[in-house]
PDB file of N, CA and C in Angstrom:
ATOM      1  N   MET U 224      -1.674 -71.217 -12.771  1.00  0.00           N
ATOM      2  CA  MET U 224      -0.979 -69.990 -12.662  1.00  0.00           C
ATOM      3  C   MET U 224      -0.681 -69.311 -14.020  1.00  0.00           C
ATOM      4  N   ARG U 225      -1.028 -68.097 -14.025  1.00  0.00           N
ATOM      5  CA  ARG U 225      -0.607 -67.397 -15.384  1.00  0.00           C
ATOM      6  C   ARG U 225       0.249 -66.135 -14.876  1.00  0.00           C
ATOM      7  N   ILE U 226       1.471 -65.868 -15.545  1.00  0.00           N
ATOM      8  CA  ILE U 226       2.323 -65.007 -15.266  1.00  0.00           C
ATOM      9  C   ILE U 226       2.588 -64.069 -16.620  1.00  0.00           C
ATOM     10  N   VAL U 227       2.245 -62.707 -16.559  1.00  0.00           N
ATOM     11  CA  VAL U 227       2.146 -61.901 -17.601  1.00  0.00           C
ATOM     12  C   VAL U 227       2.960 -60.637 -17.236  1.00  0.00           C
ATOM     13  N   GLY U 228       3.640 -59.956 -18.115  1.00  0.00           N
ATOM     14  CA  GLY U 228       4.359 -58.673 -17.945  1.00  0.00           C
ATOM     15  C   GLY U 228       3.430 -57.607 -18.624  1.00  0.00           C
ATOM     16  N   VAL U 229       3.504 -56.488 -18.232  1.00  0.00           N
ATOM     17  CA  VAL U 229       3.009 -55.526 -18.813  1.00  0.00           C
ATOM     18  C   VAL U 229       3.790 -54.202 -19.018  1.00  0.00           C
ATOM     19  N   GLY U 230       3.666 -53.625 -20.216  1.00  0.00           N
ATOM     20  CA  GLY U 230       4.472 -52.516 -20.595  1.00  0.00           C
ATOM     21  C   GLY U 230       3.712 -51.516 -21.524  1.00  0.00           C
ATOM     22  N   PHE U 231       4.256 -50.170 -21.628  1.00  0.00           N
ATOM     23  CA  PHE U 231       3.678 -49.337 -22.407  1.00  0.00           C
ATOM     24  C   PHE U 231       3.977 -49.498 -23.990  1.00  0.00           C
ATOM     25  N   GLN U 232       4.880 -50.065 -24.275  1.00  0.00           N
ATOM     26  CA  GLN U 232       5.204 -50.279 -25.787  1.00  0.00           C
ATOM     27  C   GLN U 232       4.053 -50.948 -26.622  1.00  0.00           C
ATOM     28  N   ASP U 233       4.144 -50.559 -27.884  1.00  0.00           N
ATOM     29  CA  ASP U 233       3.120 -51.208 -28.668  1.00  0.00           C
ATOM     30  C   ASP U 233       3.548 -52.636 -28.844  1.00  0.00           C
ATOM     31  N   PRO U 234       2.531 -53.340 -29.263  1.00  0.00           N
ATOM     32  CA  PRO U 234       2.566 -54.982 -29.308  1.00  0.00           C
ATOM     33  C   PRO U 234       3.783 -55.601 -30.102  1.00  0.00           C
ATOM     34  N   ALA U 235       3.997 -54.768 -31.400  1.00  0.00           N
ATOM     35  CA  ALA U 235       5.142 -55.314 -32.155  1.00  0.00           C
ATOM     36  C   ALA U 235       6.433 -55.126 -31.364  1.00  0.00           C
ATOM     37  N   THR U 236       6.628 -54.092 -30.549  1.00  0.00           N
ATOM     38  CA  THR U 236       7.939 -53.780 -29.747  1.00  0.00           C
ATOM     39  C   THR U 236       7.980 -54.917 -28.606  1.00  0.00           C
ATOM     40  N   ASN U 237       6.960 -55.013 -28.028  1.00  0.00           N
ATOM     41  CA  ASN U 237       6.776 -56.068 -26.970  1.00  0.00           C
ATOM     42  C   ASN U 237       7.229 -57.341 -27.758  1.00  0.00           C
ATOM     43  N   ASP U 238       6.494 -57.699 -28.599  1.00  0.00           N
ATOM     44  CA  ASP U 238       6.881 -59.051 -29.157  1.00  0.00           C
ATOM     45  C   ASP U 238       8.276 -59.323 -29.616  1.00  0.00           C
ATOM     46  N   ALA U 239       8.913 -58.233 -30.305  1.00  0.00           N
ATOM     47  CA  ALA U 239      10.418 -58.113 -30.379  1.00  0.00           C
ATOM     48  C   ALA U 239      11.237 -58.302 -29.158  1.00  0.00           C
ATOM     49  N   TRP U 240      10.909 -57.593 -28.114  1.00  0.00           N
ATOM     50  CA  TRP U 240      11.584 -57.695 -26.883  1.00  0.00           C
ATOM     51  C   TRP U 240      11.588 -59.088 -26.387  1.00  0.00           C
ATOM     52  N   VAL U 241      10.425 -59.808 -26.452  1.00  0.00           N
ATOM     53  CA  VAL U 241      10.162 -61.313 -25.797  1.00  0.00           C
ATOM     54  C   VAL U 241      11.115 -62.084 -26.716  1.00  0.00           C
ATOM     55  N   ILE U 242      11.140 -62.003 -27.830  1.00  0.00           N
ATOM     56  CA  ILE U 242      12.054 -62.680 -28.619  1.00  0.00           C
ATOM     57  C   ILE U 242      13.497 -62.527 -28.440  1.00  0.00           C
ATOM     58  N   ASP U 243      13.857 -61.399 -28.493  1.00  0.00           N
ATOM     59  CA  ASP U 243      15.368 -60.944 -28.297  1.00  0.00           C
ATOM     60  C   ASP U 243      15.783 -61.222 -26.720  1.00  0.00           C
ATOM     61  N   GLN U 244      15.029 -61.335 -25.675  1.00  0.00           N
ATOM     62  CA  GLN U 244      15.380 -61.638 -24.449  1.00  0.00           C
ATOM     63  C   GLN U 244      15.227 -62.985 -24.053  1.00  0.00           C
ATOM     64  N   GLU U 245      14.312 -63.834 -25.081  1.00  0.00           N
ATOM     65  CA  GLU U 245      13.994 -65.384 -24.722  1.00  0.00           C
ATOM     66  C   GLU U 245      13.008 -65.188 -23.546  1.00  0.00           C
ATOM     67  N   TYR U 246      12.239 -64.189 -23.356  1.00  0.00           N
ATOM     68  CA  TYR U 246      11.221 -64.078 -22.321  1.00  0.00           C
ATOM     69  C   TYR U 246      10.262 -65.183 -22.270  1.00  0.00           C
ATOM     70  N   GLN U 247      10.056 -65.934 -21.057  1.00  0.00           N
ATOM     71  CA  GLN U 247       9.171 -66.967 -21.042  1.00  0.00           C
ATOM     72  C   GLN U 247       7.504 -66.686 -20.871  1.00  0.00           C
ATOM     73  N   TYR U 248       7.206 -65.547 -20.536  1.00  0.00           N
ATOM     74  CA  TYR U 248       6.016 -65.128 -20.409  1.00  0.00           C
ATOM     75  C   TYR U 248       5.148 -64.171 -21.277  1.00  0.00           C
ATOM     76  N   GLU U 249       4.046 -63.902 -21.347  1.00  0.00           N
ATOM     77  CA  GLU U 249       3.192 -63.020 -22.173  1.00  0.00           C
ATOM     78  C   GLU U 249       3.618 -61.692 -21.817  1.00  0.00           C
ATOM     79  N   ILE U 250       3.603 -60.728 -22.574  1.00  0.00           N
ATOM     80  CA  ILE U 250       3.768 -59.286 -22.398  1.00  0.00           C
ATOM     81  C   ILE U 250       2.579 -58.646 -22.808  1.00  0.00           C
ATOM     82  N   TRP U 251       1.683 -57.954 -22.049  1.00  0.00           N
ATOM     83  CA  TRP U 251       0.800 -57.343 -22.617  1.00  0.00           C
ATOM     84  C   TRP U 251       0.886 -55.844 -22.664  1.00  0.00           C
ATOM     85  N   THR U 252       0.411 -55.096 -23.507  1.00  0.00           N
ATOM     86  CA  THR U 252       0.510 -53.825 -23.922  1.00  0.00           C
ATOM     87  C   THR U 252      -0.496 -52.931 -23.119  1.00  0.00           C
ATOM     88  N   ASP U 253      -0.001 -51.994 -22.500  1.00  0.00           N
ATOM     89  CA  ASP U 253      -0.980 -50.975 -21.571  1.00  0.00           C
ATOM     90  C   ASP U 253      -0.487 -49.581 -22.216  1.00  0.00           C
ATOM     91  N   GLU U 254      -1.130 -49.282 -23.397  1.00  0.00           N
ATOM     92  CA  GLU U 254      -0.524 -48.087 -24.134  1.00  0.00           C
ATOM     93  C   GLU U 254      -1.442 -46.851 -23.327  1.00  0.00           C
ATOM     94  N   ASP U 255      -2.530 -47.467 -22.859  1.00  0.00           N
ATOM     95  CA  ASP U 255      -3.529 -46.065 -22.119  1.00  0.00           C
ATOM     96  C   ASP U 255      -3.282 -46.017 -20.767  1.00  0.00           C
ATOM     97  N   ARG U 256      -2.271 -46.872 -20.135  1.00  0.00           N
ATOM     98  CA  ARG U 256      -1.868 -46.815 -18.832  1.00  0.00           C
ATOM     99  C   ARG U 256      -2.956 -47.316 -17.663  1.00  0.00           C
ATOM    100  N   VAL U 257      -3.911 -48.037 -17.988  1.00  0.00           N
ATOM    101  CA  VAL U 257      -5.134 -48.163 -17.179  1.00  0.00           C
ATOM    102  C   VAL U 257      -4.631 -49.348 -16.170  1.00  0.00           C
ATOM    103  N   LEU U 258      -4.037 -50.246 -16.669  1.00  0.00           N
ATOM    104  CA  LEU U 258      -3.508 -51.323 -15.648  1.00  0.00           C
ATOM    105  C   LEU U 258      -2.313 -50.787 -14.901  1.00  0.00           C
ATOM    106  N   SER U 259      -1.454 -50.019 -15.347  1.00  0.00           N
ATOM    107  CA  SER U 259      -0.274 -49.388 -14.778  1.00  0.00           C
ATOM    108  C   SER U 259      -0.888 -48.445 -13.599  1.00  0.00           C
ATOM    109  N   VAL U 260      -1.783 -47.679 -13.804  1.00  0.00           N
ATOM    110  CA  VAL U 260      -2.272 -46.581 -12.798  1.00  0.00           C
ATOM    111  C   VAL U 260      -2.821 -47.278 -11.883  1.00  0.00           C
ATOM    112  N   THR U 261      -3.809 -48.527 -12.280  1.00  0.00           N
ATOM    113  CA  THR U 261      -4.789 -49.372 -11.178  1.00  0.00           C
ATOM    114  C   THR U 261      -3.691 -50.091 -10.178  1.00  0.00           C
ATOM    115  N   TYR U 262      -2.687 -50.411 -10.821  1.00  0.00           N
ATOM    116  CA  TYR U 262      -1.695 -51.192  -9.760  1.00  0.00           C
ATOM    117  C   TYR U 262      -0.357 -50.678  -9.168  1.00  0.00           C
ATOM    118  N   GLY U 263      -0.577 -49.134  -9.446  1.00  0.00           N
ATOM    119  CA  GLY U 263       0.535 -48.441  -8.978  1.00  0.00           C
ATOM    120  C   GLY U 263       1.902 -48.368  -9.515  1.00  0.00           C
ATOM    121  N   ALA U 264       1.911 -48.838 -10.791  1.00  0.00           N
ATOM    122  CA  ALA U 264       3.111 -48.732 -11.645  1.00  0.00           C
ATOM    123  C   ALA U 264       3.203 -47.372 -12.260  1.00  0.00           C
ATOM    124  N   ALA U 265       2.284 -46.637 -12.293  1.00  0.00           N
ATOM    125  CA  ALA U 265       2.230 -45.247 -12.974  1.00  0.00           C
ATOM    126  C   ALA U 265       1.223 -44.419 -12.166  1.00  0.00           C
ATOM    127  N   GLN U 266       1.753 -43.055 -11.991  1.00  0.00           N
ATOM    128  CA  GLN U 266       1.070 -42.221 -11.196  1.00  0.00           C
ATOM    129  C   GLN U 266      -0.207 -41.755 -11.899  1.00  0.00           C
ATOM    130  N   ASN U 267      -0.066 -41.558 -13.227  1.00  0.00           N
ATOM    131  CA  ASN U 267      -0.992 -41.144 -14.073  1.00  0.00           C
ATOM    132  C   ASN U 267      -1.012 -41.603 -15.600  1.00  0.00           C
ATOM    133  N   ALA U 268      -1.942 -41.466 -16.392  1.00  0.00           N
ATOM    134  CA  ALA U 268      -1.856 -41.873 -17.661  1.00  0.00           C
ATOM    135  C   ALA U 268      -0.792 -41.168 -18.650  1.00  0.00           C
ATOM    136  N   ASN U 269      -0.027 -40.152 -17.971  1.00  0.00           N
ATOM    137  CA  ASN U 269       0.722 -39.242 -18.838  1.00  0.00           C
ATOM    138  C   ASN U 269       2.289 -39.814 -18.401  1.00  0.00           C
ATOM    139  N   ALA U 270       2.362 -40.982 -17.669  1.00  0.00           N
ATOM    140  CA  ALA U 270       3.742 -41.483 -17.387  1.00  0.00           C
ATOM    141  C   ALA U 270       4.464 -41.755 -18.575  1.00  0.00           C
ATOM    142  N   PHE U 271       5.624 -41.568 -18.593  1.00  0.00           N
ATOM    143  CA  PHE U 271       6.532 -41.914 -19.551  1.00  0.00           C
ATOM    144  C   PHE U 271       6.918 -43.566 -19.484  1.00  0.00           C
ATOM    145  N   PHE U 272       7.198 -43.987 -18.384  1.00  0.00           N
ATOM    146  CA  PHE U 272       7.249 -45.455 -18.536  1.00  0.00           C
ATOM    147  C   PHE U 272       6.807 -45.892 -17.127  1.00  0.00           C
ATOM    148  N   PRO U 273       6.492 -47.288 -16.951  1.00  0.00           N
ATOM    149  CA  PRO U 273       6.056 -47.698 -15.657  1.00  0.00           C
ATOM    150  C   PRO U 273       7.245 -48.019 -14.639  1.00  0.00           C
ATOM    151  N   GLN U 274       6.755 -47.867 -13.422  1.00  0.00           N
ATOM    152  CA  GLN U 274       7.687 -48.551 -12.280  1.00  0.00           C
ATOM    153  C   GLN U 274       7.422 -50.088 -12.360  1.00  0.00           C
ATOM    154  N   ARG U 275       8.478 -50.749 -11.668  1.00  0.00           N
ATOM    155  CA  ARG U 275       8.675 -52.069 -11.768  1.00  0.00           C
ATOM    156  C   ARG U 275       7.938 -52.387 -10.454  1.00  0.00           C
ATOM    157  N   VAL U 276       6.515 -53.091 -10.447  1.00  0.00           N
ATOM    158  CA  VAL U 276       5.750 -53.355  -9.378  1.00  0.00           C
ATOM    159  C   VAL U 276       5.292 -54.960  -9.818  1.00  0.00           C
ATOM    160  N   THR U 277       4.852 -55.585  -8.851  1.00  0.00           N
ATOM    161  CA  THR U 277       4.298 -56.983  -9.034  1.00  0.00           C
ATOM    162  C   THR U 277       2.958 -57.074  -8.153  1.00  0.00           C
ATOM    163  N   ALA U 278       1.914 -57.648  -8.937  1.00  0.00           N
ATOM    164  CA  ALA U 278       0.585 -57.946  -8.213  1.00  0.00           C
ATOM    165  C   ALA U 278       0.340 -59.155  -8.519  1.00  0.00           C
ATOM    166  N   LEU U 279      -0.031 -60.099  -7.316  1.00  0.00           N
ATOM    167  CA  LEU U 279      -0.681 -61.376  -7.318  1.00  0.00           C
ATOM    168  C   LEU U 279      -1.943 -61.304  -7.321  1.00  0.00           C
ATOM    169  N   LEU U 280      -2.633 -61.719  -8.244  1.00  0.00           N
ATOM    170  CA  LEU U 280      -4.186 -61.793  -8.272  1.00  0.00           C
ATOM    171  C   LEU U 280      -4.667 -63.201  -8.290  1.00  0.00           C
ATOM    172  N   ASP U 281      -6.000 -63.292  -7.674  1.00  0.00           N
ATOM    173  CA  ASP U 281      -6.417 -64.789  -7.581  1.00  0.00           C
ATOM    174  C   ASP U 281      -7.311 -64.885  -9.043  1.00  0.00           C
ATOM    175  N   ALA U 282      -7.968 -66.067  -9.317  1.00  0.00           N
ATOM    176  CA  ALA U 282      -8.590 -66.416 -10.458  1.00  0.00           C
ATOM    177  C   ALA U 282      -9.654 -65.290 -10.765  1.00  0.00           C
ATOM    178  N   ASP U 283     -10.228 -64.768  -9.646  1.00  0.00           N
ATOM    179  CA  ASP U 283     -11.322 -63.909  -9.874  1.00  0.00           C
ATOM    180  C   ASP U 283     -10.854 -62.411 -10.163  1.00  0.00           C
ATOM    181  N   GLY U 284      -9.368 -62.340 -10.073  1.00  0.00           N
ATOM    182  CA  GLY U 284      -8.749 -60.884 -10.517  1.00  0.00           C
ATOM    183  C   GLY U 284      -8.849 -60.070  -9.062  1.00  0.00           C
ATOM    184  N   SER U 285      -8.938 -60.700  -7.811  1.00  0.00           N
ATOM    185  CA  SER U 285      -8.949 -60.198  -6.682  1.00  0.00           C
ATOM    186  C   SER U 285      -7.343 -60.073  -6.186  1.00  0.00           C
ATOM    187  N   LEU U 286      -6.875 -58.767  -5.778  1.00  0.00           N
ATOM    188  CA  LEU U 286      -5.366 -58.629  -5.316  1.00  0.00           C
ATOM    189  C   LEU U 286      -5.189 -59.540  -4.156  1.00  0.00           C
ATOM    190  N   LEU U 287      -4.161 -60.440  -4.255  1.00  0.00           N
ATOM    191  CA  LEU U 287      -3.816 -61.141  -2.990  1.00  0.00           C
ATOM    192  C   LEU U 287      -2.410 -60.610  -2.299  1.00  0.00           C
ATOM    193  N   LEU U 288      -1.328 -60.273  -3.168  1.00  0.00           N
ATOM    194  CA  LEU U 288      -0.152 -59.811  -2.699  1.00  0.00           C
ATOM    195  C   LEU U 288       0.093 -58.538  -3.599  1.00  0.00           C
ATOM    196  N   GLU U 289       0.924 -57.570  -3.197  1.00  0.00           N
ATOM    197  CA  GLU U 289       1.469 -56.631  -3.944  1.00  0.00           C
ATOM    198  C   GLU U 289       2.908 -56.206  -3.614  1.00  0.00           C
ATOM    199  N   TYR U 290       3.736 -55.966  -4.654  1.00  0.00           N
ATOM    200  CA  TYR U 290       5.090 -55.585  -4.224  1.00  0.00           C
ATOM    201  C   TYR U 290       5.526 -54.351  -4.893  1.00  0.00           C
ATOM    202  N   PRO U 291       5.394 -53.110  -4.191  1.00  0.00           N
ATOM    203  CA  PRO U 291       5.468 -52.017  -5.083  1.00  0.00           C
ATOM    204  C   PRO U 291       6.800 -51.384  -5.093  1.00  0.00           C
ATOM    205  N   ASN U 292       7.832 -52.109  -4.531  1.00  0.00           N
ATOM    206  CA  ASN U 292       9.093 -51.764  -4.682  1.00  0.00           C
ATOM    207  C   ASN U 292      10.175 -53.071  -5.183  1.00  0.00           C
ATOM    208  N   VAL U 293       9.979 -53.423  -6.246  1.00  0.00           N
ATOM    209  CA  VAL U 293      10.697 -54.630  -6.853  1.00  0.00           C
ATOM    210  C   VAL U 293      12.180 -54.206  -6.791  1.00  0.00           C
ATOM    211  N   VAL U 294      12.979 -55.104  -6.084  1.00  0.00           N
ATOM    212  CA  VAL U 294      14.341 -55.351  -6.350  1.00  0.00           C
ATOM    213  C   VAL U 294      14.799 -56.450  -6.977  1.00  0.00           C
ATOM    214  N   ILE U 295      15.273 -56.130  -8.215  1.00  0.00           N
ATOM    215  CA  ILE U 295      15.538 -57.286  -9.009  1.00  0.00           C
ATOM    216  C   ILE U 295      16.169 -58.410  -8.599  1.00  0.00           C
ATOM    217  N   ASP U 296      17.319 -58.413  -7.853  1.00  0.00           N
ATOM    218  CA  ASP U 296      18.159 -59.424  -7.368  1.00  0.00           C
ATOM    219  C   ASP U 296      17.487 -60.376  -6.527  1.00  0.00           C
ATOM    220  N   VAL U 297      16.529 -59.797  -5.544  1.00  0.00           N
ATOM    221  CA  VAL U 297      15.779 -60.348  -4.608  1.00  0.00           C
ATOM    222  C   VAL U 297      14.297 -60.908  -4.951  1.00  0.00           C
ATOM    223  N   HIS U 298      13.773 -60.096  -5.787  1.00  0.00           N
ATOM    224  CA  HIS U 298      12.205 -60.198  -6.134  1.00  0.00           C
ATOM    225  C   HIS U 298      11.739 -61.747  -6.475  1.00  0.00           C
ATOM    226  N   PRO U 299      12.365 -62.313  -7.554  1.00  0.00           N
ATOM    227  CA  PRO U 299      11.861 -63.523  -8.050  1.00  0.00           C
ATOM    228  C   PRO U 299      12.005 -64.561  -6.888  1.00  0.00           C
ATOM    229  N   PRO U 300      12.845 -64.600  -6.136  1.00  0.00           N
ATOM    230  CA  PRO U 300      12.825 -65.695  -4.982  1.00  0.00           C
ATOM    231  C   PRO U 300      11.650 -65.297  -4.069  1.00  0.00           C
ATOM    232  N   GLN U 301      11.404 -64.077  -3.666  1.00  0.00           N
ATOM    233  CA  GLN U 301      10.640 -63.596  -2.573  1.00  0.00           C
ATOM    234  C   GLN U 301       9.112 -64.085  -3.037  1.00  0.00           C
ATOM    235  N   VAL U 302       8.971 -63.671  -4.448  1.00  0.00           N
ATOM    236  CA  VAL U 302       7.625 -64.059  -5.075  1.00  0.00           C
ATOM    237  C   VAL U 302       7.178 -65.454  -5.012  1.00  0.00           C
ATOM    238  N   LEU U 303       8.437 -66.271  -5.598  1.00  0.00           N
ATOM    239  CA  LEU U 303       8.037 -67.791  -5.603  1.00  0.00           C
ATOM    240  C   LEU U 303       7.696 -68.230  -4.092  1.00  0.00           C
ATOM    241  N   SER U 304       8.620 -67.856  -3.191  1.00  0.00           N
ATOM    242  CA  SER U 304       8.348 -68.165  -1.862  1.00  0.00           C
ATOM    243  C   SER U 304       6.911 -68.086  -1.358  1.00  0.00           C
ATOM    244  N   ASP U 305       6.459 -66.819  -1.678  1.00  0.00           N
ATOM    245  CA  ASP U 305       5.169 -66.436  -1.375  1.00  0.00           C
ATOM    246  C   ASP U 305       4.226 -67.083  -2.153  1.00  0.00           C
ATOM    247  N   CYS U 306       4.298 -67.425  -3.180  1.00  0.00           N
ATOM    248  CA  CYS U 306       3.518 -68.277  -4.077  1.00  0.00           C
ATOM    249  C   CYS U 306       3.353 -69.599  -3.511  1.00  0.00           C
ATOM    250  N   GLU U 307       4.356 -70.168  -2.962  1.00  0.00           N
ATOM    251  CA  GLU U 307       4.426 -71.531  -2.451  1.00  0.00           C
ATOM    252  C   GLU U 307       3.689 -71.632  -1.197  1.00  0.00           C
ATOM    253  N   LEU U 308       3.636 -70.527  -0.331  1.00  0.00           N
ATOM    254  CA  LEU U 308       2.979 -70.366   0.873  1.00  0.00           C
ATOM    255  C   LEU U 308       1.392 -70.149   0.608  1.00  0.00           C
ATOM    256  N   LEU U 309       1.262 -69.223  -0.537  1.00  0.00           N
ATOM    257  CA  LEU U 309      -0.151 -68.930  -0.739  1.00  0.00           C
ATOM    258  C   LEU U 309      -1.093 -70.281  -1.269  1.00  0.00           C
ATOM    259  N   PHE U 310      -0.275 -70.851  -2.380  1.00  0.00           N
ATOM    260  CA  PHE U 310      -1.055 -71.858  -2.954  1.00  0.00           C
ATOM    261  C   PHE U 310      -0.489 -73.322  -2.570  1.00  0.00           C
ATOM    262  N   ASP U 311      -0.138 -73.668  -1.454  1.00  0.00           N
ATOM    263  CA  ASP U 311       0.239 -74.842  -0.995  1.00  0.00           C
ATOM    264  C   ASP U 311      -0.923 -75.742  -0.874  1.00  0.00           C
ATOM    265  N   THR U 312      -0.773 -76.872  -1.702  1.00  0.00           N
ATOM    266  CA  THR U 312      -1.949 -77.771  -2.056  1.00  0.00           C
ATOM    267  C   THR U 312      -1.390 -79.037  -1.132  1.00  0.00           C
ATOM    268  N   THR U 313      -0.586 -79.098  -0.180  1.00  0.00           N
ATOM    269  CA  THR U 313      -0.110 -80.175   0.441  1.00  0.00           C
ATOM    270  C   THR U 313      -1.024 -80.242   1.901  1.00  0.00           C
ATOM    271  N   ASN U 314      -1.725 -79.216   2.061  1.00  0.00           N
ATOM    272  CA  ASN U 314      -2.523 -79.288   3.560  1.00  0.00           C
ATOM    273  C   ASN U 314      -4.091 -79.792   3.346  1.00  0.00           C
TER     274      ASN U 314
END
């Protein structure tokens, strides 16, 4: 499993934020907003900043689940629970 965040900032700004926040995952730069528009985090390429959304993709890049309205306090446990159900290897 691979977890990445995506933002509009340039790579140097993203890198500084990762260090400052002690963020555990990669942050990709989406300055042209292609990923953000594709996954619904931005309405168009002129968006000032992306909305918070989560997309779970399989190894081939196919969308498994999407969370268009992220609520910070409840979102991480919800995604973790869904991942445990999706990727249960005990069956």
